[in-house]
Amino acid sequence: MDVYGLMGNPVEHSLSPPMHNAGFEALDIDATYGTFETHPDLLEAALRGASALGIAGVNVTVPFKQDVLSFVDPEEIATRIGAVNTIDFGTDPPTGYNTDAHGARRALEHHDAEIADSTAVVVGAGGAARAIGYMLADAGADPHIANRTEHRAVELADDIGGTAHPLSAVGSIIETADVLINATSVGMEEDASPVREEGLHEGLVVMDAVYSPLETRLLRDASAVGATTIDGSWMLLYQGVRAFEIWTERDPPVEAMRSALRTALAD
Ligand code: ATR
Protein backbone atom coordinates (compact mmCIF):
# COMPACT_ATOMS: atom_id res chain seq x y z
CA MET A 1 0.00 0.00 0.00
CA ASP A 2 1.31 3.47 -0.88
CA VAL A 3 1.31 5.91 2.02
CA TYR A 4 0.72 9.64 1.63
CA GLY A 5 0.09 12.34 4.17
CA LEU A 6 0.14 15.90 5.33
CA MET A 7 3.16 17.31 7.18
CA GLY A 8 2.47 20.43 9.20
CA ASN A 9 1.69 21.70 12.63
CA PRO A 10 -1.19 21.66 13.39
CA VAL A 11 -2.76 19.14 10.99
CA GLU A 12 -5.65 17.58 12.90
CA HIS A 13 -8.44 19.58 11.21
CA SER A 14 -7.17 18.96 7.69
CA LEU A 15 -9.67 18.14 4.95
CA SER A 16 -7.00 16.54 2.75
CA PRO A 17 -7.33 12.97 4.16
CA PRO A 18 -11.01 12.50 3.22
CA MET A 19 -10.44 14.19 -0.15
CA HIS A 20 -7.44 12.06 -1.19
CA ASN A 21 -8.76 8.83 0.31
CA ALA A 22 -11.98 9.28 -1.69
CA GLY A 23 -9.84 9.73 -4.79
CA PHE A 24 -7.85 6.53 -4.13
CA GLU A 25 -11.06 4.62 -3.49
CA ALA A 26 -12.75 5.90 -6.66
CA LEU A 27 -9.83 4.65 -8.79
CA ASP A 28 -9.30 1.50 -6.74
CA ILE A 29 -5.73 2.55 -5.91
CA ASP A 30 -4.14 0.71 -2.98
CA ALA A 31 -3.07 3.79 -1.04
CA THR A 32 -3.90 5.75 2.07
CA TYR A 33 -3.49 9.39 3.16
CA GLY A 34 -3.04 10.42 6.79
CA THR A 35 -1.68 13.29 8.85
CA PHE A 36 1.86 13.62 10.19
CA GLU A 37 2.06 16.31 12.84
CA THR A 38 5.70 17.36 12.68
CA HIS A 39 7.66 19.12 15.41
CA PRO A 40 9.08 22.38 13.99
CA ASP A 41 12.63 21.42 15.06
CA LEU A 42 12.44 18.03 13.33
CA LEU A 43 11.53 18.92 9.77
CA GLU A 44 14.71 17.59 8.16
CA ALA A 45 14.59 14.38 10.22
CA ALA A 46 10.94 13.91 9.32
CA LEU A 47 11.63 14.33 5.60
CA ARG A 48 14.58 11.92 5.67
CA GLY A 49 12.53 9.47 7.70
CA ALA A 50 9.58 9.70 5.33
CA SER A 51 11.86 9.06 2.38
CA ALA A 52 13.67 6.17 4.15
CA LEU A 53 10.38 4.55 5.11
CA GLY A 54 9.16 4.60 1.54
CA ILE A 55 6.38 7.13 2.01
CA ALA A 56 5.21 7.94 -1.50
CA GLY A 57 4.38 11.61 -1.12
CA VAL A 58 3.30 14.34 1.24
CA ASN A 59 1.56 17.65 1.22
CA VAL A 60 3.26 20.32 3.29
CA THR A 61 1.45 23.04 5.17
CA VAL A 62 2.07 25.73 7.78
CA PRO A 63 4.76 26.32 9.06
CA PHE A 64 6.99 24.31 6.67
CA LYS A 65 6.09 25.42 3.13
CA GLN A 66 9.15 27.67 2.79
CA ASP A 67 11.60 25.59 4.81
CA VAL A 68 11.15 22.39 2.78
CA LEU A 69 12.48 24.14 -0.33
CA SER A 70 16.07 23.39 0.74
CA PHE A 71 15.43 19.63 1.05
CA VAL A 72 13.84 19.01 -2.34
CA ASP A 73 14.44 19.59 -6.01
CA PRO A 74 11.76 22.24 -6.60
CA GLU A 75 9.83 22.73 -9.83
CA GLU A 76 10.34 26.14 -11.38
CA ILE A 77 7.15 27.80 -10.12
CA ALA A 78 7.74 26.53 -6.57
CA THR A 79 11.15 28.24 -6.66
CA ARG A 80 9.61 31.48 -7.88
CA ILE A 81 6.80 31.40 -5.30
CA GLY A 82 9.31 30.41 -2.62
CA ALA A 83 7.12 27.64 -1.22
CA VAL A 84 6.45 23.93 -1.69
CA ASN A 85 3.15 22.29 -0.74
CA THR A 86 3.59 18.87 -2.39
CA ILE A 87 6.53 16.44 -2.34
CA ASP A 88 7.00 13.36 -4.50
CA PHE A 89 9.44 10.94 -2.83
CA GLY A 90 9.57 8.80 -5.97
CA THR A 91 12.61 10.75 -7.20
CA ASP A 92 16.07 11.22 -5.67
CA PRO A 93 16.20 13.92 -4.40
CA PRO A 94 12.46 14.23 -3.80
CA THR A 95 10.70 16.71 -6.09
CA GLY A 96 8.92 19.72 -4.61
CA TYR A 97 5.85 21.21 -6.23
CA ASN A 98 3.57 24.13 -5.52
CA THR A 99 0.05 23.12 -6.50
CA ASP A 100 -1.61 26.21 -4.97
CA ALA A 101 -1.02 28.27 -8.11
CA HIS A 102 -2.37 25.52 -10.34
CA GLY A 103 -5.33 25.06 -7.95
CA ALA A 104 -6.27 28.72 -8.13
CA ARG A 105 -6.13 28.68 -11.93
CA ARG A 106 -8.25 25.53 -12.23
CA ALA A 107 -10.79 26.95 -9.75
CA LEU A 108 -11.20 30.04 -11.95
CA GLU A 109 -11.30 27.99 -15.15
CA HIS A 110 -13.95 25.69 -13.70
CA HIS A 111 -16.17 28.77 -13.40
CA ASP A 112 -15.33 29.97 -16.93
CA ALA A 113 -13.47 33.01 -15.64
CA GLU A 114 -11.22 34.56 -18.30
CA ILE A 115 -7.80 35.23 -16.79
CA ALA A 116 -5.72 36.18 -19.83
CA ASP A 117 -5.84 39.96 -20.40
CA SER A 118 -8.01 40.42 -17.30
CA THR A 119 -7.43 43.01 -14.61
CA ALA A 120 -7.13 40.94 -11.45
CA VAL A 121 -6.96 42.23 -7.89
CA VAL A 122 -5.46 40.09 -5.14
CA VAL A 123 -6.02 41.12 -1.54
CA GLY A 124 -3.16 39.88 0.63
CA ALA A 125 0.57 39.38 0.22
CA GLY A 126 1.27 36.21 2.22
CA GLY A 127 1.96 32.70 0.95
CA ALA A 128 -1.44 32.17 -0.69
CA ALA A 129 -1.29 35.57 -2.39
CA ARG A 130 2.21 34.85 -3.76
CA ALA A 131 1.02 31.63 -5.42
CA ILE A 132 -2.06 33.34 -6.85
CA GLY A 133 -0.07 36.39 -7.96
CA TYR A 134 2.44 34.30 -9.95
CA MET A 135 -0.39 32.28 -11.47
CA LEU A 136 -2.15 35.46 -12.64
CA ALA A 137 1.03 36.94 -14.08
CA ASP A 138 1.88 33.67 -15.88
CA ALA A 139 -1.66 33.46 -17.27
CA GLY A 140 -1.37 36.92 -18.84
CA ALA A 141 -3.48 38.92 -16.38
CA ASP A 142 -2.66 42.42 -15.17
CA PRO A 143 -2.22 41.71 -11.43
CA HIS A 144 -2.88 44.28 -8.72
CA ILE A 145 -1.88 43.51 -5.15
CA ALA A 146 -3.48 45.25 -2.17
CA ASN A 147 -2.36 44.49 1.34
CA ARG A 148 -2.77 45.84 4.87
CA THR A 149 1.02 46.05 5.27
CA GLU A 150 1.77 47.99 2.15
CA HIS A 151 5.47 47.17 1.80
CA ARG A 152 4.58 43.49 1.44
CA ALA A 153 2.23 44.40 -1.42
CA VAL A 154 5.07 46.34 -3.06
CA GLU A 155 7.48 43.40 -2.73
CA LEU A 156 5.03 40.91 -4.22
CA ALA A 157 3.97 43.27 -7.00
CA ASP A 158 7.65 43.84 -7.87
CA ASP A 159 8.30 40.09 -7.96
CA ILE A 160 5.42 39.32 -10.30
CA GLY A 161 5.47 42.48 -12.42
CA GLY A 162 2.21 43.84 -11.02
CA THR A 163 0.97 46.99 -9.29
CA ALA A 164 0.82 47.50 -5.52
CA HIS A 165 -1.91 49.32 -3.62
CA PRO A 166 -2.78 50.06 -0.01
CA LEU A 167 -5.73 48.02 1.27
CA SER A 168 -7.81 51.20 1.44
CA ALA A 169 -7.65 51.50 -2.38
CA VAL A 170 -9.35 48.15 -3.07
CA GLY A 171 -12.83 49.68 -3.27
CA SER A 172 -11.86 51.93 -6.16
CA ILE A 173 -9.53 49.57 -8.09
CA ILE A 174 -12.13 46.81 -8.26
CA GLU A 175 -14.59 49.14 -9.99
CA THR A 176 -12.74 48.54 -13.26
CA ALA A 177 -11.42 45.04 -12.48
CA ASP A 178 -12.57 41.68 -13.83
CA VAL A 179 -11.37 39.39 -11.04
CA LEU A 180 -11.03 39.84 -7.27
CA ILE A 181 -9.38 37.23 -5.07
CA ASN A 182 -9.23 37.31 -1.28
CA ALA A 183 -5.96 35.71 -0.19
CA THR A 184 -6.10 37.01 3.38
CA SER A 185 -7.58 35.25 6.37
CA VAL A 186 -10.21 37.96 6.76
CA GLY A 187 -13.64 36.31 6.88
CA MET A 188 -12.40 33.07 8.40
CA GLU A 189 -14.82 32.14 11.18
CA GLU A 190 -15.95 35.77 11.30
CA ASP A 191 -18.51 37.96 9.56
CA ALA A 192 -15.95 40.36 8.09
CA SER A 193 -14.80 41.26 4.59
CA PRO A 194 -11.49 42.73 3.41
CA VAL A 195 -13.41 44.72 0.78
CA ARG A 196 -16.16 47.29 1.26
CA GLU A 197 -19.30 46.59 -0.76
CA GLU A 198 -19.28 49.79 -2.82
CA GLY A 199 -16.86 48.72 -5.56
CA LEU A 200 -18.36 45.26 -6.12
CA HIS A 201 -20.21 44.91 -9.41
CA GLU A 202 -22.00 42.39 -11.57
CA GLY A 203 -19.11 41.97 -14.02
CA LEU A 204 -16.67 40.84 -11.32
CA VAL A 205 -15.58 37.27 -10.61
CA VAL A 206 -14.93 37.06 -6.86
CA MET A 207 -12.96 34.15 -5.47
CA ASP A 208 -12.23 33.60 -1.78
CA ALA A 209 -9.39 31.44 -0.42
CA VAL A 210 -11.26 31.23 2.90
CA TYR A 211 -13.41 28.09 3.07
CA SER A 212 -14.79 28.31 6.59
CA PRO A 213 -17.50 29.44 6.27
CA LEU A 214 -18.03 28.62 2.60
CA GLU A 215 -20.16 31.69 2.14
CA THR A 216 -17.97 34.43 3.52
CA ARG A 217 -19.16 37.98 4.00
CA LEU A 218 -17.23 38.94 0.85
CA LEU A 219 -18.98 36.28 -1.26
CA ARG A 220 -22.38 37.18 0.20
CA ASP A 221 -21.85 40.86 -0.68
CA ALA A 222 -20.61 39.87 -4.15
CA SER A 223 -23.64 37.61 -4.77
CA ALA A 224 -25.94 40.44 -3.74
CA VAL A 225 -24.71 42.61 -6.64
CA GLY A 226 -24.86 39.72 -9.12
CA ALA A 227 -21.11 38.98 -9.30
CA THR A 228 -19.88 35.44 -10.03
CA THR A 229 -18.63 33.88 -6.78
CA ILE A 230 -16.17 31.03 -6.23
CA ASP A 231 -15.92 29.75 -2.68
CA GLY A 232 -12.72 28.57 -1.00
CA SER A 233 -13.49 24.88 -1.45
CA TRP A 234 -12.57 25.16 -5.15
CA MET A 235 -8.96 26.21 -4.60
CA LEU A 236 -8.64 23.59 -1.90
CA LEU A 237 -10.07 20.96 -4.22
CA TYR A 238 -7.91 21.76 -7.21
CA GLN A 239 -4.61 22.05 -5.31
CA GLY A 240 -5.41 18.52 -4.08
CA VAL A 241 -6.43 17.33 -7.53
CA ARG A 242 -3.07 18.49 -8.90
CA ALA A 243 -1.14 16.74 -6.09
CA PHE A 244 -3.13 13.55 -6.76
CA GLU A 245 -2.25 13.79 -10.45
CA ILE A 246 1.47 14.25 -9.69
CA TRP A 247 1.59 11.33 -7.27
CA THR A 248 -0.54 8.78 -9.10
CA GLU A 249 -0.02 9.86 -12.72
CA ARG A 250 -3.71 9.07 -13.16
CA ASP A 251 -6.62 11.20 -14.28
CA PRO A 252 -7.94 12.45 -10.89
CA PRO A 253 -11.55 11.58 -9.99
CA VAL A 254 -12.48 15.22 -9.42
CA GLU A 255 -16.16 14.56 -8.63
CA ALA A 256 -15.39 11.96 -5.95
CA MET A 257 -12.78 14.24 -4.37
CA ARG A 258 -15.13 17.22 -4.51
CA SER A 259 -17.98 15.30 -2.95
CA ALA A 260 -15.78 14.02 -0.07
CA LEU A 261 -14.49 17.54 0.51
CA ARG A 262 -18.00 19.02 0.63
CA THR A 263 -19.08 16.33 3.10
CA ALA A 264 -16.05 16.98 5.31
CA LEU A 265 -16.64 20.73 5.15
CA ALA A 266 -20.24 20.27 6.24
CA ASP A 267 -19.19 18.28 9.35
P1 ATR B 1 -1.05 32.66 4.06
O1 ATR B 1 0.17 31.81 3.93
O2 ATR B 1 -2.31 31.89 4.34
O3 ATR B 1 -1.23 33.60 2.93
P2 ATR B 1 0.13 34.69 5.76
O4 ATR B 1 1.41 34.57 5.02
O5 ATR B 1 0.14 34.77 7.24
O6 ATR B 1 -0.86 33.49 5.42
O7 ATR B 1 -0.67 35.96 5.15
C1 ATR B 1 -1.86 36.40 5.69
C2 ATR B 1 -2.37 37.56 4.85
O8 ATR B 1 -3.62 37.99 5.41
C3 ATR B 1 -1.46 38.76 4.84
O9 ATR B 1 -1.60 39.41 3.59
C4 ATR B 1 -2.06 39.61 5.96
O10 ATR B 1 -1.78 40.99 5.85
P3 ATR B 1 -0.42 41.61 6.48
O11 ATR B 1 0.65 41.35 5.46
O12 ATR B 1 -0.71 43.05 6.64
O13 ATR B 1 -0.20 40.89 7.77
C5 ATR B 1 -3.52 39.38 5.74
N1 ATR B 1 -4.34 39.67 6.91
C6 ATR B 1 -4.47 38.90 8.02
N2 ATR B 1 -5.34 39.48 8.89
C7 ATR B 1 -5.77 40.63 8.30
C8 ATR B 1 -6.69 41.65 8.68
N3 ATR B 1 -7.35 41.62 9.84
N4 ATR B 1 -6.90 42.67 7.80
C9 ATR B 1 -6.26 42.72 6.62
N5 ATR B 1 -5.38 41.77 6.20
C10 ATR B 1 -5.13 40.74 7.02
Tab-separated table of C-alpha atoms in Angstrom, residues 8-262:
chain	number	residue	atom	x	y	z
A	8	GLY	CA	2.473	20.425	9.199
A	9	ASN	CA	1.686	21.704	12.626
A	10	PRO	CA	-1.192	21.660	13.386
A	11	VAL	CA	-2.762	19.141	10.988
A	12	GLU	CA	-5.652	17.580	12.895
A	13	HIS	CA	-8.435	19.579	11.205
A	14	SER	CA	-7.170	18.958	7.686
A	15	LEU	CA	-9.673	18.138	4.955
A	16	SER	CA	-7.003	16.539	2.754
A	17	PRO	CA	-7.332	12.973	4.164
A	18	PRO	CA	-11.015	12.503	3.218
A	19	MET	CA	-10.443	14.189	-0.154
A	20	HIS	CA	-7.441	12.058	-1.191
A	21	ASN	CA	-8.758	8.828	0.306
A	22	ALA	CA	-11.984	9.277	-1.689
A	23	GLY	CA	-9.835	9.733	-4.792
A	24	PHE	CA	-7.845	6.531	-4.135
A	25	GLU	CA	-11.059	4.618	-3.493
A	26	ALA	CA	-12.745	5.896	-6.660
A	27	LEU	CA	-9.829	4.649	-8.787
A	28	ASP	CA	-9.296	1.497	-6.739
A	29	ILE	CA	-5.733	2.554	-5.913
A	30	ASP	CA	-4.139	0.709	-2.984
A	31	ALA	CA	-3.069	3.789	-1.045
A	32	THR	CA	-3.902	5.755	2.074
A	33	TYR	CA	-3.495	9.393	3.157
A	34	GLY	CA	-3.035	10.417	6.792
A	35	THR	CA	-1.680	13.291	8.850
A	36	PHE	CA	1.865	13.619	10.192
A	37	GLU	CA	2.063	16.311	12.842
A	38	THR	CA	5.695	17.357	12.680
A	39	HIS	CA	7.655	19.118	15.408
A	40	PRO	CA	9.080	22.384	13.995
A	41	ASP	CA	12.627	21.416	15.064
A	42	LEU	CA	12.436	18.033	13.334
A	43	LEU	CA	11.531	18.920	9.766
A	44	GLU	CA	14.711	17.595	8.156
A	45	ALA	CA	14.594	14.381	10.223
A	46	ALA	CA	10.937	13.911	9.321
A	47	LEU	CA	11.632	14.331	5.596
A	48	ARG	CA	14.581	11.920	5.668
A	49	GLY	CA	12.527	9.473	7.704
A	50	ALA	CA	9.577	9.697	5.329
A	51	SER	CA	11.862	9.059	2.382
A	52	ALA	CA	13.669	6.173	4.148
A	53	LEU	CA	10.376	4.551	5.110
A	54	GLY	CA	9.156	4.596	1.539
A	55	ILE	CA	6.376	7.126	2.011
A	56	ALA	CA	5.207	7.939	-1.496
A	57	GLY	CA	4.380	11.612	-1.121
A	58	VAL	CA	3.298	14.343	1.238
A	59	ASN	CA	1.564	17.649	1.225
A	60	VAL	CA	3.255	20.319	3.286
A	61	THR	CA	1.451	23.036	5.175
A	62	VAL	CA	2.072	25.726	7.784
A	63	PRO	CA	4.757	26.318	9.065
A	64	PHE	CA	6.986	24.308	6.667
A	65	LYS	CA	6.087	25.421	3.129
A	66	GLN	CA	9.147	27.667	2.793
A	67	ASP	CA	11.605	25.592	4.812
A	68	VAL	CA	11.145	22.389	2.780
A	69	LEU	CA	12.485	24.139	-0.332
A	70	SER	CA	16.067	23.394	0.740
A	71	PHE	CA	15.432	19.633	1.049
A	72	VAL	CA	13.841	19.011	-2.342
A	73	ASP	CA	14.442	19.595	-6.010
A	74	PRO	CA	11.763	22.244	-6.602
A	75	GLU	CA	9.830	22.731	-9.831
A	76	GLU	CA	10.337	26.141	-11.377
A	77	ILE	CA	7.146	27.800	-10.124
A	78	ALA	CA	7.744	26.534	-6.571
A	79	THR	CA	11.147	28.239	-6.658
A	80	ARG	CA	9.615	31.477	-7.879
A	81	ILE	CA	6.799	31.402	-5.305
A	82	GLY	CA	9.305	30.408	-2.619
A	83	ALA	CA	7.115	27.641	-1.219
A	84	VAL	CA	6.445	23.929	-1.692
A	85	ASN	CA	3.152	22.289	-0.739
A	86	THR	CA	3.592	18.870	-2.393
A	87	ILE	CA	6.526	16.445	-2.344
A	88	ASP	CA	6.996	13.362	-4.498
A	89	PHE	CA	9.439	10.940	-2.829
A	90	GLY	CA	9.575	8.802	-5.966
A	91	THR	CA	12.613	10.753	-7.203
A	92	ASP	CA	16.070	11.222	-5.675
A	93	PRO	CA	16.203	13.925	-4.398
A	94	PRO	CA	12.457	14.233	-3.796
A	95	THR	CA	10.703	16.705	-6.090
A	96	GLY	CA	8.921	19.722	-4.608
A	97	TYR	CA	5.852	21.209	-6.231
A	98	ASN	CA	3.567	24.135	-5.524
A	99	THR	CA	0.051	23.123	-6.500
A	100	ASP	CA	-1.609	26.205	-4.967
A	101	ALA	CA	-1.019	28.268	-8.109
A	102	HIS	CA	-2.373	25.515	-10.336
A	103	GLY	CA	-5.329	25.059	-7.948
A	104	ALA	CA	-6.274	28.724	-8.129
A	105	ARG	CA	-6.127	28.675	-11.933
A	106	ARG	CA	-8.248	25.530	-12.228
A	107	ALA	CA	-10.791	26.955	-9.748
A	108	LEU	CA	-11.197	30.042	-11.948
A	109	GLU	CA	-11.299	27.990	-15.154
A	110	HIS	CA	-13.947	25.687	-13.700
A	111	HIS	CA	-16.166	28.773	-13.402
A	112	ASP	CA	-15.331	29.966	-16.932
A	113	ALA	CA	-13.467	33.009	-15.636
A	114	GLU	CA	-11.223	34.561	-18.298
A	115	ILE	CA	-7.801	35.234	-16.786
A	116	ALA	CA	-5.724	36.183	-19.830
A	117	ASP	CA	-5.837	39.960	-20.399
A	118	SER	CA	-8.006	40.423	-17.296
A	119	THR	CA	-7.434	43.011	-14.605
A	120	ALA	CA	-7.131	40.937	-11.449
A	121	VAL	CA	-6.965	42.233	-7.885
A	122	VAL	CA	-5.456	40.095	-5.135
A	123	VAL	CA	-6.023	41.124	-1.537
A	124	GLY	CA	-3.160	39.882	0.625
A	125	ALA	CA	0.571	39.385	0.223
A	126	GLY	CA	1.268	36.207	2.220
A	127	GLY	CA	1.965	32.698	0.946
A	128	ALA	CA	-1.437	32.171	-0.688
A	129	ALA	CA	-1.285	35.572	-2.391
A	130	ARG	CA	2.209	34.850	-3.762
A	131	ALA	CA	1.023	31.626	-5.419
A	132	ILE	CA	-2.056	33.343	-6.848
A	133	GLY	CA	-0.066	36.386	-7.964
A	134	TYR	CA	2.440	34.302	-9.952
A	135	MET	CA	-0.386	32.281	-11.473
A	136	LEU	CA	-2.148	35.458	-12.637
A	137	ALA	CA	1.033	36.936	-14.083
A	138	ASP	CA	1.880	33.666	-15.882
A	139	ALA	CA	-1.662	33.457	-17.268
A	140	GLY	CA	-1.371	36.921	-18.837
A	141	ALA	CA	-3.483	38.923	-16.381
A	142	ASP	CA	-2.658	42.421	-15.175
A	143	PRO	CA	-2.223	41.707	-11.431
A	144	HIS	CA	-2.879	44.281	-8.722
A	145	ILE	CA	-1.877	43.511	-5.150
A	146	ALA	CA	-3.482	45.251	-2.172
A	147	ASN	CA	-2.356	44.487	1.345
A	148	ARG	CA	-2.765	45.841	4.868
A	149	THR	CA	1.019	46.051	5.269
A	150	GLU	CA	1.768	47.994	2.149
A	151	HIS	CA	5.473	47.173	1.798
A	152	ARG	CA	4.579	43.485	1.441
A	153	ALA	CA	2.230	44.402	-1.422
A	154	VAL	CA	5.071	46.341	-3.056
A	155	GLU	CA	7.484	43.399	-2.728
A	156	LEU	CA	5.025	40.909	-4.218
A	157	ALA	CA	3.969	43.271	-7.003
A	158	ASP	CA	7.648	43.844	-7.871
A	159	ASP	CA	8.300	40.094	-7.960
A	160	ILE	CA	5.417	39.319	-10.300
A	161	GLY	CA	5.474	42.484	-12.417
A	162	GLY	CA	2.206	43.840	-11.021
A	163	THR	CA	0.971	46.992	-9.287
A	164	ALA	CA	0.822	47.501	-5.521
A	165	HIS	CA	-1.911	49.325	-3.615
A	166	PRO	CA	-2.784	50.063	-0.015
A	167	LEU	CA	-5.733	48.019	1.271
A	168	SER	CA	-7.812	51.202	1.435
A	169	ALA	CA	-7.651	51.500	-2.379
A	170	VAL	CA	-9.348	48.154	-3.069
A	171	GLY	CA	-12.830	49.680	-3.272
A	172	SER	CA	-11.860	51.927	-6.161
A	173	ILE	CA	-9.533	49.574	-8.089
A	174	ILE	CA	-12.128	46.810	-8.260
A	175	GLU	CA	-14.592	49.138	-9.995
A	176	THR	CA	-12.735	48.542	-13.263
A	177	ALA	CA	-11.421	45.043	-12.480
A	178	ASP	CA	-12.574	41.677	-13.834
A	179	VAL	CA	-11.366	39.389	-11.045
A	180	LEU	CA	-11.029	39.841	-7.269
A	181	ILE	CA	-9.380	37.231	-5.068
A	182	ASN	CA	-9.226	37.314	-1.283
A	183	ALA	CA	-5.961	35.706	-0.188
A	184	THR	CA	-6.095	37.012	3.380
A	185	SER	CA	-7.576	35.247	6.373
A	186	VAL	CA	-10.210	37.959	6.758
A	187	GLY	CA	-13.641	36.314	6.883
A	188	MET	CA	-12.397	33.068	8.401
A	189	GLU	CA	-14.817	32.140	11.181
A	190	GLU	CA	-15.954	35.772	11.304
A	191	ASP	CA	-18.509	37.962	9.563
A	192	ALA	CA	-15.946	40.356	8.093
A	193	SER	CA	-14.802	41.255	4.591
A	194	PRO	CA	-11.490	42.728	3.406
A	195	VAL	CA	-13.411	44.723	0.777
A	196	ARG	CA	-16.158	47.291	1.262
A	197	GLU	CA	-19.300	46.590	-0.760
A	198	GLU	CA	-19.279	49.794	-2.820
A	199	GLY	CA	-16.864	48.722	-5.555
A	200	LEU	CA	-18.360	45.261	-6.120
A	201	HIS	CA	-20.213	44.909	-9.412
A	202	GLU	CA	-21.998	42.388	-11.569
A	203	GLY	CA	-19.113	41.970	-14.020
A	204	LEU	CA	-16.672	40.837	-11.322
A	205	VAL	CA	-15.583	37.269	-10.606
A	206	VAL	CA	-14.928	37.065	-6.862
A	207	MET	CA	-12.957	34.145	-5.470
A	208	ASP	CA	-12.235	33.603	-1.775
A	209	ALA	CA	-9.393	31.445	-0.424
A	210	VAL	CA	-11.265	31.234	2.899
A	211	TYR	CA	-13.415	28.090	3.072
A	212	SER	CA	-14.791	28.311	6.592
A	213	PRO	CA	-17.496	29.441	6.269
A	214	LEU	CA	-18.029	28.616	2.602
A	215	GLU	CA	-20.160	31.693	2.138
A	216	THR	CA	-17.973	34.430	3.522
A	217	ARG	CA	-19.164	37.984	4.003
A	218	LEU	CA	-17.230	38.944	0.846
A	219	LEU	CA	-18.979	36.282	-1.261
A	220	ARG	CA	-22.380	37.182	0.198
A	221	ASP	CA	-21.846	40.857	-0.684
A	222	ALA	CA	-20.608	39.867	-4.154
A	223	SER	CA	-23.638	37.609	-4.770
A	224	ALA	CA	-25.943	40.437	-3.739
A	225	VAL	CA	-24.707	42.608	-6.640
A	226	GLY	CA	-24.861	39.716	-9.121
A	227	ALA	CA	-21.114	38.981	-9.299
A	228	THR	CA	-19.875	35.441	-10.026
A	229	THR	CA	-18.635	33.878	-6.785
A	230	ILE	CA	-16.173	31.032	-6.230
A	231	ASP	CA	-15.924	29.753	-2.677
A	232	GLY	CA	-12.721	28.568	-1.000
A	233	SER	CA	-13.493	24.879	-1.452
A	234	TRP	CA	-12.568	25.158	-5.147
A	235	MET	CA	-8.956	26.215	-4.603
A	236	LEU	CA	-8.636	23.594	-1.895
A	237	LEU	CA	-10.066	20.956	-4.223
A	238	TYR	CA	-7.908	21.755	-7.213
A	239	GLN	CA	-4.611	22.052	-5.311
A	240	GLY	CA	-5.408	18.522	-4.077
A	241	VAL	CA	-6.428	17.335	-7.531
A	242	ARG	CA	-3.075	18.489	-8.900
A	243	ALA	CA	-1.144	16.740	-6.093
A	244	PHE	CA	-3.135	13.550	-6.758
A	245	GLU	CA	-2.254	13.791	-10.454
A	246	ILE	CA	1.470	14.254	-9.688
A	247	TRP	CA	1.593	11.325	-7.267
A	248	THR	CA	-0.537	8.779	-9.096
A	249	GLU	CA	-0.020	9.856	-12.723
A	250	ARG	CA	-3.707	9.067	-13.156
A	251	ASP	CA	-6.619	11.201	-14.276
A	252	PRO	CA	-7.939	12.449	-10.892
A	253	PRO	CA	-11.550	11.580	-9.987
A	254	VAL	CA	-12.480	15.222	-9.418
A	255	GLU	CA	-16.158	14.561	-8.631
A	256	ALA	CA	-15.391	11.957	-5.945
A	257	MET	CA	-12.780	14.235	-4.373
A	258	ARG	CA	-15.133	17.220	-4.508
A	259	SER	CA	-17.977	15.304	-2.948
A	260	ALA	CA	-15.781	14.021	-0.074
A	261	LEU	CA	-14.493	17.540	0.510
A	262	ARG	CA	-18.003	19.019	0.629
